[in-house]
Amino acid sequence: MEQRYDVVVIGAGPAGTAAALRAAELGARVAVAEGDRVGGTCVNTGCVPTRALARTARLMRDVRSAADYGVLTTAPRLDWDRTVARVREIVDRVQAGKDTAARLDKAGVDLYLEGRARFTGPTTLELAGSGRRLHADRVLVCVGGHSRRLPIPGADLTTTAEHLLDLPALPREVAIVGTGNTGVQIATILAAFGSRVTLLEVAPRILPGADHDVARVLAESFAAQGAQVHTGIGGVERVEDAGGRRRVVWSDDTGERSAEVDAVVMSVGWPASVEDLGLDAAGVTVGRSAIPVNAYLQTDVPHIFVPGDANGQAMLVQAAEFEAVAAATNAVLGPTTSVPHGLLPWGGFTDPDIAGVGLTEHEARERDRECLVATVAYDELERARIDDRTTGFLKLIADRRRSILLGAHAAGEAAVEVIQAVTTAMAAGADVATLARVEFAYPTYTAVIGACAARLMAEPLRTR
């Protein structure tokens, strides 16, 4: 016997939870089907455990520099098992704080934890664990994504960031394949823990999507820490067993090269988790690594919507939640709401931290070569000198008349929070002059915003 709903949401991560609550708020009868643990990848194996590990890495760094401030300690030493246990405890605590099941129940949403939901037709789903069948007038597919391994010989000898905590011990030497945001964060964490890190990237530089100066500063930091950074490689060819260790083999301009390490971590993509979802039975087209959607987050089957990572667009938690609310609204009231993601800040908890919002300098100059750019180095900032964290900068990019901020990018201590503050100003429509007049608290890292805005005001005004 089928149980009938106005809306069925597949997945109880950030997008699925936000979508279900919004649909229920609009009066729909809603069910959520989750095949794993509620909370999604971010809470369970993604950004929450990664941030917890980054906190541990930051503590290691601060203890090492404590003597400079007169605090005498012994050299820090990492206990991998205790670190893993602490991270899992933090994940449980975040889960408890979210209390997703109770929130859904309070909103009148039925939550099914009976295995993966699979389409058996355009409006019908079956739960793998129980065989229960659900009928839905509209379906929201909020299944997120997962780490991808390269399809190469020996891929089964590698791990991914999602499974980093499953390593039996801290690797003395590690190779990380891919230097996007996740890859560089894992590299930073393991380097701080004492691992010797090798980074492999096919693009000409690390962080291929970031502002060039952000990537440069982080690359210089890795080099200063002794990490081996190989960019512009032809590709990773294979991974071999080397007597219990791993030999990773890659090609570059000189031919074939290799390194022996204790672990190889793949960080090379984030495809949609559509396996065993039965989208073909629903008639939904699936792309190479994502489910295509229109501006209203509809698939080519109009009553099936895909917000969040599975559509392959923004792929950030905050974006997934905004998309989920829009998709649920469209599912219940009709397709009228879009999410343009005009201002979507990103950040990485590296050493130094990295963050950005809006256009990079390269993107801005491609659109308008007369745009204005100003940079303030962290070594000009009193707070950075106090904390001995003088590596980094803030860059602001504005249109030629200084009326609109086009982008902001930072590398340095508290860079994520600095960019959040700039994002708020951009969202409020503040021009450069307004930002330059803000009386920032002293001494703080966010004071760099006012200094950079003032420097941007000193740039010659271009009117052509």
CSV table of C-alpha atoms in Angstrom, one decimal:
chain,number,residue,atom,x,y,z
A,1,MET,CA,0.0,0.0,0.0
A,2,GLU,CA,1.4,3.4,-1.0
A,3,GLN,CA,1.5,6.3,1.4
A,4,ARG,CA,0.6,9.5,-0.4
A,5,TYR,CA,2.3,12.9,0.0
A,6,ASP,CA,2.2,16.3,-1.6
A,7,VAL,CA,6.0,16.5,-1.4
A,8,VAL,CA,8.6,13.8,-0.8
A,9,VAL,CA,12.2,14.9,-0.1
A,10,ILE,CA,15.0,12.5,-0.7
A,11,GLY,CA,17.8,13.2,1.7
A,12,ALA,CA,18.0,14.8,5.2
A,13,GLY,CA,21.1,16.9,4.8
A,14,PRO,CA,21.1,20.7,4.9
A,15,ALA,CA,19.2,21.0,1.6
A,16,GLY,CA,16.7,18.2,2.4
A,17,THR,CA,15.9,19.5,5.9
A,18,ALA,CA,15.4,23.1,4.7
A,19,ALA,CA,13.3,22.0,1.8
A,20,ALA,CA,11.0,19.8,4.0
A,21,LEU,CA,10.5,22.5,6.6
A,22,ARG,CA,9.7,25.1,3.9
A,23,ALA,CA,7.2,22.8,2.1
A,24,ALA,CA,5.5,22.0,5.4
A,25,GLU,CA,5.4,25.7,6.3
A,26,LEU,CA,3.5,26.3,3.1
A,27,GLY,CA,0.9,23.7,4.1
A,28,ALA,CA,2.0,20.6,2.1
A,29,ARG,CA,2.0,17.1,3.5
A,30,VAL,CA,5.6,16.2,3.5
A,31,ALA,CA,7.9,13.2,3.9
A,32,VAL,CA,11.6,12.9,4.1
A,33,ALA,CA,13.4,9.7,3.1
A,34,GLU,CA,17.0,9.3,4.3
A,35,GLY,CA,19.1,6.3,3.6
A,36,ASP,CA,22.0,7.0,5.9
A,37,ARG,CA,22.5,9.4,8.9
A,38,VAL,CA,20.6,12.7,9.0
A,39,GLY,CA,22.7,15.7,8.6
A,40,GLY,CA,24.2,14.9,5.3
A,41,THR,CA,27.8,14.9,4.2
A,42,CYS,CA,28.6,18.3,5.7
A,43,VAL,CA,27.9,17.3,9.2
A,44,ASN,CA,28.9,13.7,9.2
A,45,THR,CA,32.0,13.4,7.0
A,46,GLY,CA,32.6,16.9,5.4
A,47,CYS,CA,32.9,20.4,6.6
A,48,VAL,CA,32.2,19.8,10.3
A,49,PRO,CA,34.9,17.1,10.9
A,50,THR,CA,37.2,19.0,8.6
A,51,ARG,CA,36.8,22.1,10.6
A,52,ALA,CA,37.3,20.2,13.8
A,53,LEU,CA,40.6,18.8,12.4
A,54,ALA,CA,41.5,22.3,11.4
A,55,ARG,CA,40.9,23.4,15.0
A,56,THR,CA,43.3,20.7,16.2
A,57,ALA,CA,45.9,21.9,13.6
A,58,ARG,CA,45.5,25.5,14.8
A,59,LEU,CA,46.2,24.4,18.4
A,60,MET,CA,49.3,22.6,17.3
A,61,ARG,CA,50.5,25.7,15.5
A,62,ASP,CA,49.8,28.0,18.5
A,63,VAL,CA,51.5,25.7,21.0
A,64,ARG,CA,54.6,25.7,18.8
A,65,SER,CA,54.7,29.5,18.9
A,66,ALA,CA,53.7,29.8,22.6
A,67,ALA,CA,57.3,30.3,23.8
A,68,ASP,CA,57.5,33.5,21.7
A,69,TYR,CA,55.0,35.0,24.1
A,70,GLY,CA,56.6,33.6,27.2
A,71,VAL,CA,54.5,30.5,27.6
A,72,LEU,CA,56.9,27.6,28.1
A,73,THR,CA,55.6,24.2,26.9
A,74,THR,CA,57.0,21.0,25.6
A,75,ALA,CA,56.8,20.3,21.8
A,76,PRO,CA,53.2,19.2,20.9
A,77,ARG,CA,52.7,15.6,19.8
A,78,LEU,CA,49.5,14.4,18.1
A,79,ASP,CA,47.6,11.4,19.4
A,80,TRP,CA,45.7,10.3,16.3
A,81,ASP,CA,43.2,8.0,18.0
A,82,ARG,CA,42.3,10.7,20.5
A,83,THR,CA,42.0,13.3,17.7
A,84,VAL,CA,39.7,11.0,15.8
A,85,ALA,CA,37.6,10.3,18.9
A,86,ARG,CA,37.3,14.0,19.6
A,87,VAL,CA,36.2,14.8,16.0
A,88,ARG,CA,33.5,12.1,16.2
A,89,GLU,CA,32.3,13.5,19.5
A,90,ILE,CA,32.1,17.0,17.9
A,91,VAL,CA,30.1,15.6,15.0
A,92,ASP,CA,27.6,14.0,17.5
A,93,ARG,CA,27.4,17.2,19.4
A,94,VAL,CA,26.6,19.2,16.2
A,95,GLN,CA,24.0,16.6,15.3
A,96,ALA,CA,22.4,16.9,18.7
A,97,GLY,CA,22.3,20.7,18.4
A,98,LYS,CA,20.6,20.5,15.1
A,99,ASP,CA,18.0,18.0,16.4
A,100,THR,CA,16.8,17.5,12.9
A,101,ALA,CA,14.4,14.6,13.6
A,102,ALA,CA,12.6,16.6,16.3
A,103,ARG,CA,12.4,19.7,14.1
A,104,LEU,CA,10.9,17.7,11.3
A,105,ASP,CA,8.5,16.0,13.6
A,106,LYS,CA,7.4,19.3,15.1
A,107,ALA,CA,6.7,20.6,11.6
A,108,GLY,CA,4.5,17.6,10.9
A,109,VAL,CA,7.0,16.0,8.5
A,110,ASP,CA,7.3,12.2,8.4
A,111,LEU,CA,10.9,11.1,8.5
A,112,TYR,CA,11.7,7.6,7.1
A,113,LEU,CA,15.1,6.1,7.9
A,114,GLU,CA,14.4,2.9,6.0
A,115,GLY,CA,17.1,2.8,3.4
A,116,ARG,CA,17.8,4.6,0.2
A,117,ALA,CA,14.7,5.9,-1.7
A,118,ARG,CA,14.5,4.8,-5.3
A,119,PHE,CA,12.2,6.0,-8.1
A,120,THR,CA,10.0,3.2,-9.5
A,121,GLY,CA,8.1,5.7,-11.6
A,122,PRO,CA,7.7,9.5,-12.1
A,123,THR,CA,5.7,9.8,-8.9
A,124,THR,CA,6.5,6.7,-6.9
A,125,LEU,CA,9.4,5.7,-4.7
A,126,GLU,CA,10.4,2.6,-2.8
A,127,LEU,CA,12.6,2.5,0.3
A,128,ALA,CA,15.3,-0.1,0.0
A,129,GLY,CA,15.4,-1.1,3.6
A,130,SER,CA,11.7,-1.8,4.1
A,131,GLY,CA,10.1,-2.0,0.7
A,132,ARG,CA,7.8,0.8,1.8
A,133,ARG,CA,6.3,2.7,-1.2
A,134,LEU,CA,5.6,6.4,-1.3
A,135,HIS,CA,3.6,8.4,-3.8
A,136,ALA,CA,4.6,12.0,-4.3
A,137,ASP,CA,2.9,14.8,-6.4
A,138,ARG,CA,6.3,16.6,-6.3
A,139,VAL,CA,9.8,15.3,-5.4
A,140,LEU,CA,12.8,17.2,-4.2
A,141,VAL,CA,16.1,15.3,-4.8
A,142,CYS,CA,18.5,16.5,-2.1
A,143,VAL,CA,21.1,13.7,-2.2
A,144,GLY,CA,24.2,15.9,-2.3
A,145,GLY,CA,27.5,14.6,-3.7
A,146,HIS,CA,30.4,12.4,-2.8
A,147,SER,CA,34.2,12.3,-3.2
A,148,ARG,CA,35.4,10.9,-6.5
A,149,ARG,CA,38.4,8.6,-7.1
A,150,LEU,CA,40.2,8.8,-10.4
A,151,PRO,CA,39.5,5.8,-12.6
A,152,ILE,CA,43.1,4.6,-12.6
A,153,PRO,CA,44.8,1.4,-11.7
A,154,GLY,CA,45.2,1.2,-7.9
A,155,ALA,CA,42.3,3.6,-7.1
A,156,ASP,CA,41.2,1.1,-4.5
A,157,LEU,CA,44.5,1.7,-2.7
A,158,THR,CA,43.5,5.4,-2.1
A,159,THR,CA,41.2,7.2,0.3
A,160,THR,CA,39.2,10.4,0.1
A,161,ALA,CA,38.6,13.3,2.5
A,162,GLU,CA,35.3,11.8,3.6
A,163,HIS,CA,37.2,8.7,4.9
A,164,LEU,CA,40.2,10.5,6.4
A,165,LEU,CA,39.2,9.5,9.9
A,166,ASP,CA,39.2,5.9,8.9
A,167,LEU,CA,43.0,5.9,8.5
A,168,PRO,CA,44.4,3.6,11.2
A,169,ALA,CA,47.2,6.0,12.0
A,170,LEU,CA,48.5,9.4,11.0
A,171,PRO,CA,50.5,9.0,7.8
A,172,ARG,CA,54.1,10.0,8.0
A,173,GLU,CA,54.0,10.9,4.3
A,174,VAL,CA,50.9,11.5,2.3
A,175,ALA,CA,50.1,12.5,-1.3
A,176,ILE,CA,47.0,14.6,-2.0
A,177,VAL,CA,45.7,14.5,-5.5
A,178,GLY,CA,43.8,17.7,-6.3
A,179,THR,CA,44.2,21.1,-4.8
A,180,GLY,CA,40.8,22.6,-4.7
A,181,ASN,CA,39.4,23.9,-1.5
A,182,THR,CA,39.1,20.5,0.1
A,183,GLY,CA,42.5,19.3,-1.0
A,184,VAL,CA,44.4,22.3,0.4
A,185,GLN,CA,42.5,22.1,3.7
A,186,ILE,CA,43.4,18.4,4.2
A,187,ALA,CA,47.0,19.2,3.2
A,188,THR,CA,47.2,22.0,5.8
A,189,ILE,CA,45.8,19.8,8.5
A,190,LEU,CA,48.1,16.9,7.9
A,191,ALA,CA,51.2,19.2,7.5
A,192,ALA,CA,50.4,20.7,10.9
A,193,PHE,CA,50.1,17.3,12.4
A,194,GLY,CA,53.6,16.5,11.2
A,195,SER,CA,53.0,14.6,7.9
A,196,ARG,CA,55.2,15.2,4.9
A,197,VAL,CA,52.8,16.3,2.2
A,198,THR,CA,53.0,16.0,-1.6
A,199,LEU,CA,50.4,17.9,-3.6
A,200,LEU,CA,49.6,16.9,-7.2
A,201,GLU,CA,47.6,19.1,-9.5
A,202,VAL,CA,47.0,19.1,-13.3
A,203,ALA,CA,46.1,22.8,-13.4
A,204,PRO,CA,49.0,25.4,-13.6
A,205,ARG,CA,48.5,26.4,-10.0
A,206,ILE,CA,46.8,25.3,-6.8
A,207,LEU,CA,43.3,26.5,-6.1
A,208,PRO,CA,42.5,26.8,-9.8
A,209,GLY,CA,39.2,28.7,-9.2
A,210,ALA,CA,40.5,31.2,-6.7
A,211,ASP,CA,42.0,34.6,-7.2
A,212,HIS,CA,45.6,34.2,-8.4
A,213,ASP,CA,47.1,36.0,-5.5
A,214,VAL,CA,45.2,33.9,-2.9
A,215,ALA,CA,46.6,30.8,-4.6
A,216,ARG,CA,50.1,32.3,-4.7
A,217,VAL,CA,50.2,33.1,-1.0
A,218,LEU,CA,49.0,29.6,0.0
A,219,ALA,CA,51.4,27.9,-2.4
A,220,GLU,CA,54.3,29.9,-0.8
A,221,SER,CA,53.1,28.9,2.6
A,222,PHE,CA,53.1,25.2,1.6
A,223,ALA,CA,56.6,25.6,0.3
A,224,ALA,CA,57.7,27.2,3.6
A,225,GLN,CA,56.3,24.3,5.5
A,226,GLY,CA,58.3,21.8,3.4
A,227,ALA,CA,55.4,20.5,1.3
A,228,GLN,CA,56.2,19.3,-2.2
A,229,VAL,CA,53.8,21.0,-4.7
A,230,HIS,CA,53.6,19.7,-8.2
A,231,THR,CA,51.3,21.7,-10.5
A,232,GLY,CA,50.8,21.4,-14.2
A,233,ILE,CA,51.3,17.6,-14.2
A,234,GLY,CA,50.0,15.5,-17.0
A,235,GLY,CA,48.0,13.4,-14.7
A,236,VAL,CA,48.2,10.7,-12.0
A,237,GLU,CA,48.7,7.4,-13.9
A,238,ARG,CA,48.4,4.8,-11.2
A,239,VAL,CA,48.8,3.9,-7.5
A,240,GLU,CA,50.8,0.8,-6.6
A,241,ASP,CA,51.2,-1.3,-3.4
A,242,ALA,CA,54.8,-0.8,-2.1
A,243,GLY,CA,55.1,-3.3,0.7
A,244,GLY,CA,52.2,-1.9,2.7
A,245,ARG,CA,53.0,1.7,1.6
A,246,ARG,CA,51.7,3.4,-1.6
A,247,ARG,CA,53.6,4.4,-4.7
A,248,VAL,CA,51.8,7.2,-6.6
A,249,VAL,CA,52.9,7.6,-10.2
A,250,TRP,CA,52.3,10.7,-12.3
A,251,SER,CA,53.6,12.2,-15.5
A,252,ASP,CA,54.9,15.7,-16.2
A,253,ASP,CA,57.1,17.4,-18.8
A,254,THR,CA,60.1,15.3,-17.8
A,255,GLY,CA,58.4,12.0,-18.1
A,256,GLU,CA,57.1,9.6,-15.4
A,257,ARG,CA,57.7,10.5,-11.7
A,258,SER,CA,56.7,8.8,-8.5
A,259,ALA,CA,56.6,9.1,-4.7
A,260,GLU,CA,56.3,6.5,-1.9
A,261,VAL,CA,53.9,7.5,0.8
A,262,ASP,CA,51.8,6.0,3.6
A,263,ALA,CA,48.5,7.2,2.1
A,264,VAL,CA,47.1,8.8,-1.0
A,265,VAL,CA,44.1,11.1,-0.6
A,266,MET,CA,41.9,11.8,-3.7
A,267,SER,CA,40.3,15.2,-3.9
A,268,VAL,CA,39.4,15.5,-7.5
A,269,GLY,CA,35.7,16.1,-7.8
A,270,TRP,CA,32.3,16.0,-6.2
A,271,PRO,CA,29.7,14.3,-8.4
A,272,ALA,CA,26.1,13.9,-7.5
A,273,SER,CA,25.2,10.9,-5.4
A,274,VAL,CA,22.7,9.5,-7.9
A,275,GLU,CA,23.7,5.8,-7.8
A,276,ASP,CA,20.7,3.5,-7.2
A,277,LEU,CA,18.3,6.5,-7.2
A,278,GLY,CA,16.4,5.1,-10.2
A,279,LEU,CA,16.2,8.5,-12.0
A,280,ASP,CA,15.8,6.7,-15.3
A,281,ALA,CA,12.5,5.2,-14.1
A,282,ALA,CA,11.3,8.8,-13.4
A,283,GLY,CA,12.5,10.0,-16.8
A,284,VAL,CA,15.0,12.4,-15.4
A,285,THR,CA,18.1,13.3,-17.5
A,286,VAL,CA,21.4,12.9,-15.6
A,287,GLY,CA,24.6,14.7,-16.7
A,288,ARG,CA,28.1,13.4,-16.4
A,289,SER,CA,28.5,14.5,-12.7
A,290,ALA,CA,25.2,16.3,-11.9
A,291,ILE,CA,21.5,16.6,-12.5
A,292,PRO,CA,20.8,19.5,-14.9
A,293,VAL,CA,18.1,21.9,-13.6
A,294,ASN,CA,16.6,25.2,-14.9
A,295,ALA,CA,16.5,28.5,-13.1
A,296,TYR,CA,13.7,27.3,-10.8
A,297,LEU,CA,15.7,24.1,-9.9
A,298,GLN,CA,13.4,21.9,-12.0
A,299,THR,CA,14.7,18.9,-13.9
A,300,ASP,CA,13.4,18.0,-17.3
A,301,VAL,CA,10.5,16.3,-15.4
A,302,PRO,CA,8.8,19.4,-14.1
A,303,HIS,CA,7.5,18.0,-10.8
A,304,ILE,CA,11.0,16.8,-9.8
A,305,PHE,CA,13.4,19.5,-8.3
A,306,VAL,CA,17.1,19.3,-7.4
A,307,PRO,CA,18.5,21.8,-5.0
A,308,GLY,CA,22.0,21.6,-3.5
A,309,ASP,CA,25.2,19.8,-4.5
A,310,ALA,CA,23.4,17.3,-6.8
A,311,ASN,CA,22.7,20.0,-9.4
A,312,GLY,CA,26.4,20.7,-9.7
A,313,GLN,CA,26.1,24.5,-9.4
A,314,ALA,CA,27.2,26.3,-6.3
A,315,MET,CA,28.0,23.3,-4.1
A,316,LEU,CA,28.3,25.0,-0.8
A,317,VAL,CA,26.1,24.4,2.3
A,318,GLN,CA,24.7,27.9,2.5
A,319,ALA,CA,23.8,27.8,-1.2
A,320,ALA,CA,22.2,24.4,-0.8
A,321,GLU,CA,19.9,25.7,1.9
A,322,PHE,CA,18.9,28.8,-0.1
A,323,GLU,CA,18.2,26.6,-3.1
A,324,ALA,CA,16.2,24.2,-1.0
A,325,VAL,CA,13.9,26.9,0.2
A,326,ALA,CA,13.4,28.2,-3.3
A,327,ALA,CA,12.8,24.7,-4.7
A,328,ALA,CA,10.3,23.8,-2.0
A,329,THR,CA,8.5,27.1,-2.7
A,330,ASN,CA,8.4,26.4,-6.4
A,331,ALA,CA,7.2,22.8,-5.8
A,332,VAL,CA,4.3,23.9,-3.6
A,333,LEU,CA,3.3,27.3,-5.1
A,334,GLY,CA,4.6,26.9,-8.7
A,335,PRO,CA,7.9,27.8,-10.4
A,336,THR,CA,8.5,31.5,-9.8
A,337,THR,CA,11.5,31.7,-7.5
A,338,SER,CA,15.1,31.5,-8.6
A,339,VAL,CA,18.4,31.7,-6.7
A,340,PRO,CA,21.0,33.7,-8.7
A,341,HIS,CA,23.8,33.3,-6.1
A,342,GLY,CA,25.1,36.8,-6.9
A,343,LEU,CA,27.0,36.9,-3.6
A,344,LEU,CA,28.3,33.6,-2.4
A,345,PRO,CA,31.3,33.8,-0.2
A,346,TRP,CA,33.6,30.8,0.1
A,347,GLY,CA,36.4,30.1,2.6
A,348,GLY,CA,39.1,27.6,3.5
A,349,PHE,CA,40.6,27.0,6.9
A,350,THR,CA,44.1,26.6,5.8
A,351,ASP,CA,47.3,28.3,7.0
A,352,PRO,CA,46.9,31.1,6.2
A,353,ASP,CA,43.1,31.1,5.9
A,354,ILE,CA,41.7,31.8,2.4
A,355,ALA,CA,38.4,33.3,1.3
A,356,GLY,CA,36.7,35.2,-1.5
A,357,VAL,CA,33.4,36.6,-2.8
A,358,GLY,CA,32.4,37.9,-6.2
A,359,LEU,CA,34.7,38.3,-9.2
A,360,THR,CA,38.4,37.5,-9.0
A,361,GLU,CA,40.7,40.2,-10.3
A,362,HIS,CA,41.3,38.2,-13.5
A,363,GLU,CA,37.5,37.9,-14.1
A,364,ALA,CA,36.9,41.6,-13.4
A,365,ARG,CA,39.6,42.7,-15.8
A,366,GLU,CA,38.3,40.5,-18.5
A,367,ARG,CA,34.9,42.3,-18.2
A,368,ASP,CA,36.4,45.8,-17.7
A,369,ARG,CA,40.1,46.6,-17.9
A,370,GLU,CA,39.4,49.9,-16.2
A,371,CYS,CA,38.1,48.4,-12.9
A,372,LEU,CA,39.9,49.5,-9.8
A,373,VAL,CA,41.9,47.1,-7.5
A,374,ALA,CA,43.5,47.8,-4.1
A,375,THR,CA,45.4,45.5,-1.8
A,376,VAL,CA,46.5,45.9,1.8
A,377,ALA,CA,49.1,43.4,3.1
A,378,TYR,CA,48.6,41.9,6.6
A,379,ASP,CA,52.0,43.1,7.7
A,380,GLU,CA,50.5,46.7,7.6
A,381,LEU,CA,47.8,45.6,10.1
A,382,GLU,CA,48.5,46.1,13.8
A,383,ARG,CA,46.4,43.1,14.9
A,384,ALA,CA,48.4,40.9,12.6
A,385,ARG,CA,51.7,42.2,14.1
A,386,ILE,CA,50.4,41.6,17.6
A,387,ASP,CA,49.5,38.0,16.8
A,388,ASP,CA,52.6,37.5,14.6
A,389,ARG,CA,50.3,36.5,11.7
A,390,THR,CA,51.5,38.9,9.1
A,391,THR,CA,51.3,36.7,6.1
A,392,GLY,CA,48.4,37.6,3.8
A,393,PHE,CA,46.4,40.4,2.3
A,394,LEU,CA,42.9,41.7,1.5
A,395,LYS,CA,42.1,42.7,-2.1
A,396,LEU,CA,39.1,44.8,-3.0
A,397,ILE,CA,37.9,45.1,-6.6
A,398,ALA,CA,35.5,47.9,-7.7
A,399,ASP,CA,34.0,49.2,-10.9
A,400,ARG,CA,35.7,52.2,-12.5
A,401,ARG,CA,33.4,54.7,-10.7
A,402,ARG,CA,33.9,53.1,-7.3
A,403,SER,CA,30.1,52.7,-6.9
A,404,ILE,CA,30.0,48.9,-6.9
A,405,LEU,CA,32.3,46.4,-5.2
A,406,LEU,CA,32.8,43.6,-7.7
A,407,GLY,CA,34.8,41.2,-5.5
A,408,ALA,CA,36.9,40.7,-2.4
A,409,HIS,CA,39.6,38.1,-1.8
A,410,ALA,CA,41.8,37.4,1.2
A,411,ALA,CA,44.5,35.2,2.5
A,412,GLY,CA,45.5,35.5,6.1
A,413,GLU,CA,44.4,35.1,9.7
A,414,ALA,CA,40.5,35.3,10.0
A,415,ALA,CA,40.2,35.8,6.3
A,416,VAL,CA,36.9,34.0,6.2
A,417,GLU,CA,35.4,36.4,8.7
A,418,VAL,CA,36.9,39.4,6.9
A,419,ILE,CA,35.3,38.3,3.7
A,420,GLN,CA,32.0,37.7,5.4
A,421,ALA,CA,32.0,41.3,6.6
A,422,VAL,CA,32.7,42.5,3.1
A,423,THR,CA,29.9,40.3,1.7
A,424,THR,CA,27.5,41.9,4.1
A,425,ALA,CA,28.5,45.3,2.9
A,426,MET,CA,28.1,44.2,-0.8
A,427,ALA,CA,24.7,42.8,-0.1
A,428,ALA,CA,23.6,46.1,1.5
A,429,GLY,CA,24.8,48.0,-1.6
A,430,ALA,CA,27.5,49.9,0.2
A,431,ASP,CA,29.8,51.7,-2.2
A,432,VAL,CA,33.6,52.1,-1.6
A,433,ALA,CA,33.3,55.5,0.0
A,434,THR,CA,30.7,54.2,2.5
A,435,LEU,CA,33.0,51.3,3.4
A,436,ALA,CA,36.0,53.6,3.9
A,437,ARG,CA,34.0,55.7,6.4
A,438,VAL,CA,33.2,52.7,8.7
A,439,GLU,CA,34.9,53.1,12.1
A,440,PHE,CA,36.2,49.5,12.6
A,441,ALA,CA,37.1,48.4,16.1
A,442,TYR,CA,40.8,48.5,16.9
A,443,PRO,CA,42.9,46.3,16.8
A,444,THR,CA,41.0,43.8,14.7
A,445,TYR,CA,41.5,41.9,11.5
A,446,THR,CA,38.4,43.4,10.0
A,447,ALA,CA,40.0,46.8,10.2
A,448,VAL,CA,41.8,45.8,7.1
A,449,ILE,CA,38.5,46.3,5.2
A,450,GLY,CA,38.5,50.0,6.0
A,451,ALA,CA,42.2,50.4,5.2
A,452,CYS,CA,41.7,48.7,1.8
A,453,ALA,CA,38.6,50.7,1.0
A,454,ALA,CA,40.5,53.9,1.8
A,455,ARG,CA,43.3,52.8,-0.5
A,456,LEU,CA,40.8,52.1,-3.2
A,457,MET,CA,39.4,55.6,-2.8
A,458,ALA,CA,42.9,56.9,-3.5
A,459,GLU,CA,43.0,55.2,-6.9
A,460,PRO,CA,42.6,57.6,-9.8
A,461,LEU,CA,38.9,57.7,-10.9
A,462,ARG,CA,38.4,56.4,-14.4
A,463,THR,CA,35.5,57.7,-16.4
A,464,ARG,CA,36.1,56.3,-19.9
